Amino acid sequence: MPVSHADHLVITAPTLAEGIAYIEQTLGVSPQAGGEHVRLGTHNALLKLGRGFYLEVIAINPAAPPVERARWFGLDHLAAGSKPRLASWVVRTDDIDAAAAASEIPLGPVEDMSRGALQWRITIPLDGKLVMNGVMPSLIQWSTSSHPTDNMQDLGCSLVKLEGFHPEAEVITKNLKLIGLQSQIAMHHPAAGQTPHLLALIQTPTGMHPLGLSG
């Protein structure tokens, strides 16, 4: 059975500048520059949230040439005037093929990706949309011995709690076990009229702040 751990949170934004500003306003810290995902025409900024866990702000790179397939994390489907938000999360695994096959929720094909010197394999739905509204994570397997957080600046931030809200909470909980997730992530039914979303509580030097309440 695969062994999996939470790897990072995904903040999507209409532009990278807007995403960075959202984190600065919400958490009081500035994510560091990431880089470009040439194959999908996106770029990112990163914030370390502890050993082996981080936050990624990701957006379409306006300077990138057109891509021939759907981009990841629903970036092609952002509504006009949308705001940055906690859209999804990613779980790393020691056997991505086995974990993807074990999930009864289709996570999409496993694809090779890179950014600079980093290389990894990740599940990406063919339509690029979020799986279960982003409450079910993508899977990633890093191809390098080091983790991206090994080279990130520590700004004193950490994840305190991550929760998911979805009408099929029990199905997602079952599938988190099937992919071998080692940590307990609480899944709940959303309140009446509430859309499915994630809620993360982040400890920062200025106190604890929530991400995702507007999801």
mmCIF file of C-alpha atoms in Angstrom:
data_model
loop_
_atom_site.group_PDB
_atom_site.id
_atom_site.type_symbol
_atom_site.label_atom_id
_atom_site.label_comp_id
_atom_site.label_asym_id
_atom_site.label_seq_id
_atom_site.Cartn_x
_atom_site.Cartn_y
_atom_site.Cartn_z
ATOM 1 C CA MET A 1 0.000 0.000 0.000
ATOM 2 C CA PRO A 2 1.338 3.468 -0.820
ATOM 3 C CA VAL A 3 2.394 5.782 2.007
ATOM 4 C CA SER A 4 1.320 9.396 1.546
ATOM 5 C CA HIS A 5 1.647 12.706 3.390
ATOM 6 C CA ALA A 6 0.183 16.189 2.907
ATOM 7 C CA ASP A 7 2.637 18.159 0.749
ATOM 8 C CA HIS A 8 1.258 21.603 -0.043
ATOM 9 C CA LEU A 9 -1.738 23.923 -0.272
ATOM 10 C CA VAL A 10 -2.708 25.483 -3.605
ATOM 11 C CA ILE A 11 -3.849 29.102 -3.857
ATOM 12 C CA THR A 12 -5.149 29.938 -7.339
ATOM 13 C CA ALA A 13 -5.329 33.532 -8.531
ATOM 14 C CA PRO A 14 -6.151 35.476 -11.712
ATOM 15 C CA THR A 15 -2.596 36.861 -11.617
ATOM 16 C CA LEU A 16 0.423 35.935 -9.542
ATOM 17 C CA ALA A 17 0.647 39.487 -8.191
ATOM 18 C CA GLU A 18 -2.927 39.274 -6.913
ATOM 19 C CA GLY A 19 -2.218 35.919 -5.291
ATOM 20 C CA ILE A 20 0.885 37.215 -3.545
ATOM 21 C CA ALA A 21 -1.007 40.296 -2.339
ATOM 22 C CA TYR A 22 -3.759 38.045 -0.958
ATOM 23 C CA ILE A 23 -1.251 36.084 1.135
ATOM 24 C CA GLU A 24 0.429 39.284 2.317
ATOM 25 C CA GLN A 25 -2.919 40.728 3.390
ATOM 26 C CA THR A 26 -4.209 37.494 4.946
ATOM 27 C CA LEU A 27 -1.091 36.098 6.629
ATOM 28 C CA GLY A 28 1.135 39.162 6.901
ATOM 29 C CA VAL A 29 4.096 37.538 5.128
ATOM 30 C CA SER A 30 5.359 37.576 1.548
ATOM 31 C CA PRO A 31 5.741 34.345 -0.442
ATOM 32 C CA GLN A 32 9.089 33.940 -2.178
ATOM 33 C CA ALA A 33 9.462 33.759 -5.934
ATOM 34 C CA GLY A 34 9.053 30.288 -7.393
ATOM 35 C CA GLY A 35 9.381 29.849 -11.117
ATOM 36 C CA GLU A 36 7.688 28.820 -14.339
ATOM 37 C CA HIS A 37 5.969 25.586 -15.333
ATOM 38 C CA VAL A 38 6.812 25.837 -19.016
ATOM 39 C CA ARG A 39 4.707 22.874 -20.096
ATOM 40 C CA LEU A 40 1.486 24.317 -18.640
ATOM 41 C CA GLY A 41 2.145 28.038 -18.984
ATOM 42 C CA THR A 42 1.889 28.826 -15.282
ATOM 43 C CA HIS A 43 4.141 30.327 -12.619
ATOM 44 C CA ASN A 44 4.150 30.394 -8.841
ATOM 45 C CA ALA A 45 5.310 31.809 -5.518
ATOM 46 C CA LEU A 46 5.957 29.750 -2.389
ATOM 47 C CA LEU A 47 5.668 29.977 1.397
ATOM 48 C CA LYS A 48 7.195 27.398 3.741
ATOM 49 C CA LEU A 49 4.744 26.083 6.333
ATOM 50 C CA GLY A 50 7.072 23.644 8.062
ATOM 51 C CA ARG A 51 9.344 20.763 7.173
ATOM 52 C CA GLY A 52 7.998 19.057 4.057
ATOM 53 C CA PHE A 53 4.922 21.287 3.741
ATOM 54 C CA TYR A 54 4.320 24.596 2.006
ATOM 55 C CA LEU A 55 1.834 26.922 0.349
ATOM 56 C CA GLU A 56 1.888 27.526 -3.392
ATOM 57 C CA VAL A 57 0.365 30.551 -5.105
ATOM 58 C CA ILE A 58 -0.186 29.671 -8.766
ATOM 59 C CA ALA A 59 -1.518 31.583 -11.780
ATOM 60 C CA ILE A 60 -1.426 31.569 -15.559
ATOM 61 C CA ASN A 61 1.779 33.172 -16.807
ATOM 62 C CA PRO A 62 0.734 35.902 -19.293
ATOM 63 C CA ALA A 63 4.212 35.831 -20.850
ATOM 64 C CA ALA A 64 4.049 32.123 -21.633
ATOM 65 C CA PRO A 65 3.104 30.847 -25.101
ATOM 66 C CA PRO A 66 -0.278 29.117 -25.527
ATOM 67 C CA VAL A 67 -0.463 25.561 -24.221
ATOM 68 C CA GLU A 68 -2.007 22.603 -26.035
ATOM 69 C CA ARG A 69 -3.848 21.113 -23.059
ATOM 70 C CA ALA A 70 -5.908 22.201 -20.090
ATOM 71 C CA ARG A 71 -3.920 23.770 -17.273
ATOM 72 C CA TRP A 72 -4.022 22.323 -13.771
ATOM 73 C CA PHE A 73 -5.938 23.377 -10.647
ATOM 74 C CA GLY A 74 -8.846 24.775 -12.630
ATOM 75 C CA LEU A 75 -6.908 27.824 -13.809
ATOM 76 C CA ASP A 76 -8.598 27.771 -17.216
ATOM 77 C CA HIS A 77 -11.981 27.849 -15.506
ATOM 78 C CA LEU A 78 -11.593 30.833 -13.179
ATOM 79 C CA ALA A 79 -14.666 33.039 -13.401
ATOM 80 C CA ALA A 80 -14.283 36.613 -14.556
ATOM 81 C CA GLY A 81 -13.459 38.821 -11.596
ATOM 82 C CA SER A 82 -12.550 35.853 -9.404
ATOM 83 C CA LYS A 83 -10.353 36.410 -6.369
ATOM 84 C CA PRO A 84 -7.412 34.411 -5.030
ATOM 85 C CA ARG A 85 -8.513 31.485 -2.880
ATOM 86 C CA LEU A 86 -7.453 28.228 -1.310
ATOM 87 C CA ALA A 87 -8.515 26.025 -4.212
ATOM 88 C CA SER A 88 -6.952 22.637 -3.521
ATOM 89 C CA TRP A 89 -4.132 20.691 -1.909
ATOM 90 C CA VAL A 90 -1.545 18.126 -2.915
ATOM 91 C CA VAL A 91 -0.477 14.883 -1.232
ATOM 92 C CA ARG A 92 2.948 13.360 -1.878
ATOM 93 C CA THR A 93 3.278 9.615 -2.082
ATOM 94 C CA ASP A 94 6.017 7.030 -2.382
ATOM 95 C CA ASP A 95 4.174 5.220 -5.211
ATOM 96 C CA ILE A 96 2.027 7.534 -7.292
ATOM 97 C CA ASP A 97 0.928 4.868 -9.756
ATOM 98 C CA ALA A 98 -0.333 2.612 -6.966
ATOM 99 C CA ALA A 99 -1.959 5.494 -5.094
ATOM 100 C CA ALA A 100 -3.740 6.803 -8.197
ATOM 101 C CA ALA A 101 -4.964 3.301 -9.019
ATOM 102 C CA ALA A 102 -6.159 2.767 -5.435
ATOM 103 C CA SER A 103 -8.313 5.897 -5.441
ATOM 104 C CA GLU A 104 -11.928 5.206 -6.373
ATOM 105 C CA ILE A 105 -12.207 8.912 -7.226
ATOM 106 C CA PRO A 106 -10.527 9.479 -10.629
ATOM 107 C CA LEU A 107 -7.564 11.794 -10.125
ATOM 108 C CA GLY A 108 -6.428 12.021 -13.731
ATOM 109 C CA PRO A 109 -3.373 10.660 -15.544
ATOM 110 C CA VAL A 110 0.052 10.763 -13.900
ATOM 111 C CA GLU A 111 2.231 13.250 -15.778
ATOM 112 C CA ASP A 112 5.895 14.262 -15.680
ATOM 113 C CA MET A 113 6.465 17.891 -14.679
ATOM 114 C CA SER A 114 9.384 20.164 -13.875
ATOM 115 C CA ARG A 115 10.266 23.655 -12.678
ATOM 116 C CA GLY A 116 13.896 24.614 -12.924
ATOM 117 C CA ALA A 117 15.924 21.799 -11.384
ATOM 118 C CA LEU A 118 12.887 20.264 -9.688
ATOM 119 C CA GLN A 119 11.243 17.234 -11.271
ATOM 120 C CA TRP A 120 8.159 15.341 -10.203
ATOM 121 C CA ARG A 121 5.162 13.282 -11.309
ATOM 122 C CA ILE A 122 1.659 14.516 -10.569
ATOM 123 C CA THR A 123 -1.962 13.626 -11.308
ATOM 124 C CA ILE A 124 -3.721 16.125 -13.592
ATOM 125 C CA PRO A 125 -7.310 15.590 -14.809
ATOM 126 C CA LEU A 126 -7.552 15.828 -18.596
ATOM 127 C CA ASP A 127 -10.005 18.722 -18.318
ATOM 128 C CA GLY A 128 -7.775 20.504 -15.802
ATOM 129 C CA LYS A 129 -10.620 20.922 -13.329
ATOM 130 C CA LEU A 130 -10.380 20.491 -9.575
ATOM 131 C CA VAL A 131 -11.238 17.016 -8.259
ATOM 132 C CA MET A 132 -14.284 17.079 -5.966
ATOM 133 C CA ASN A 133 -14.171 20.897 -5.964
ATOM 134 C CA GLY A 134 -10.551 20.742 -4.827
ATOM 135 C CA VAL A 135 -11.375 18.934 -1.586
ATOM 136 C CA MET A 136 -9.875 15.677 -2.898
ATOM 137 C CA PRO A 137 -6.141 16.302 -3.372
ATOM 138 C CA SER A 138 -3.877 15.781 -6.326
ATOM 139 C CA LEU A 139 -1.075 13.237 -5.928
ATOM 140 C CA ILE A 140 2.594 14.076 -6.377
ATOM 141 C CA GLN A 141 5.803 12.059 -6.264
ATOM 142 C CA TRP A 142 9.020 14.055 -6.163
ATOM 143 C CA SER A 143 11.785 12.679 -8.360
ATOM 144 C CA THR A 144 14.552 14.388 -6.380
ATOM 145 C CA SER A 145 15.893 13.312 -2.991
ATOM 146 C CA SER A 146 15.367 16.777 -1.506
ATOM 147 C CA HIS A 147 12.017 18.500 -0.928
ATOM 148 C CA PRO A 148 11.280 22.045 -2.151
ATOM 149 C CA THR A 149 10.980 23.250 1.465
ATOM 150 C CA ASP A 150 14.649 22.367 2.021
ATOM 151 C CA ASN A 151 15.563 25.518 0.078
ATOM 152 C CA MET A 152 12.755 27.824 1.233
ATOM 153 C CA GLN A 153 13.151 30.659 3.691
ATOM 154 C CA ASP A 154 11.452 29.985 7.048
ATOM 155 C CA LEU A 155 9.225 32.954 7.906
ATOM 156 C CA GLY A 156 7.801 31.383 11.033
ATOM 157 C CA CYS A 157 4.585 30.067 9.498
ATOM 158 C CA SER A 158 3.057 26.623 9.940
ATOM 159 C CA LEU A 159 -0.154 24.730 9.248
ATOM 160 C CA VAL A 160 -2.207 24.161 12.395
ATOM 161 C CA LYS A 161 -5.225 22.464 10.838
ATOM 162 C CA LEU A 162 -6.682 21.599 7.445
ATOM 163 C CA GLU A 163 -10.353 20.716 6.999
ATOM 164 C CA GLY A 164 -12.523 19.916 4.001
ATOM 165 C CA PHE A 165 -16.208 20.607 3.478
ATOM 166 C CA HIS A 166 -18.019 18.589 0.811
ATOM 167 C CA PRO A 167 -21.421 16.863 0.455
ATOM 168 C CA GLU A 168 -19.550 13.595 -0.171
ATOM 169 C CA ALA A 169 -17.268 13.974 2.843
ATOM 170 C CA GLU A 170 -17.430 10.270 3.688
ATOM 171 C CA VAL A 171 -16.389 9.276 0.158
ATOM 172 C CA ILE A 172 -13.403 11.614 0.281
ATOM 173 C CA THR A 173 -12.380 10.339 3.731
ATOM 174 C CA LYS A 174 -12.486 6.763 2.428
ATOM 175 C CA ASN A 175 -10.325 7.650 -0.555
ATOM 176 C CA LEU A 176 -7.772 9.502 1.556
ATOM 177 C CA LYS A 177 -7.250 6.197 3.346
ATOM 178 C CA LEU A 178 -7.034 4.340 0.030
ATOM 179 C CA ILE A 179 -4.194 6.570 -1.181
ATOM 180 C CA GLY A 180 -2.349 5.897 2.081
ATOM 181 C CA LEU A 181 -2.611 9.337 3.702
ATOM 182 C CA GLN A 182 -0.961 9.103 7.114
ATOM 183 C CA SER A 183 -2.342 12.260 8.735
ATOM 184 C CA GLN A 184 -5.935 12.795 9.778
ATOM 185 C CA ILE A 185 -7.702 15.479 7.724
ATOM 186 C CA ALA A 186 -11.203 16.183 9.010
ATOM 187 C CA MET A 187 -13.910 16.150 6.353
ATOM 188 C CA HIS A 188 -17.336 17.667 7.012
ATOM 189 C CA HIS A 189 -20.597 18.291 5.239
ATOM 190 C CA PRO A 190 -20.901 21.986 4.331
ATOM 191 C CA ALA A 191 -23.530 24.118 5.965
ATOM 192 C CA ALA A 192 -26.742 24.792 4.063
ATOM 193 C CA GLY A 193 -26.013 26.989 1.057
ATOM 194 C CA GLN A 194 -22.250 26.667 1.491
ATOM 195 C CA THR A 195 -20.149 25.558 -1.460
ATOM 196 C CA PRO A 196 -17.546 22.787 -1.082
ATOM 197 C CA HIS A 197 -14.240 24.214 0.104
ATOM 198 C CA LEU A 198 -11.100 23.790 2.160
ATOM 199 C CA LEU A 199 -10.255 25.654 5.358
ATOM 200 C CA ALA A 200 -6.676 25.960 6.596
ATOM 201 C CA LEU A 201 -5.586 27.519 9.871
ATOM 202 C CA ILE A 202 -2.104 29.010 9.590
ATOM 203 C CA GLN A 203 0.110 30.037 12.507
ATOM 204 C CA THR A 204 2.136 33.155 11.678
ATOM 205 C CA PRO A 205 4.351 35.559 13.644
ATOM 206 C CA THR A 206 1.268 37.781 14.086
ATOM 207 C CA GLY A 207 -1.051 35.006 15.246
ATOM 208 C CA MET A 208 -3.334 32.408 13.679
ATOM 209 C CA HIS A 209 -5.149 33.235 10.451
ATOM 210 C CA PRO A 210 -7.671 31.238 8.391
ATOM 211 C CA LEU A 211 -7.379 30.644 4.667
ATOM 212 C CA GLY A 212 -10.377 29.515 2.660
ATOM 213 C CA LEU A 213 -13.395 30.846 4.544
ATOM 214 C CA SER A 214 -14.675 32.387 1.333
ATOM 215 C CA GLY A 215 -14.127 29.152 -0.621
#
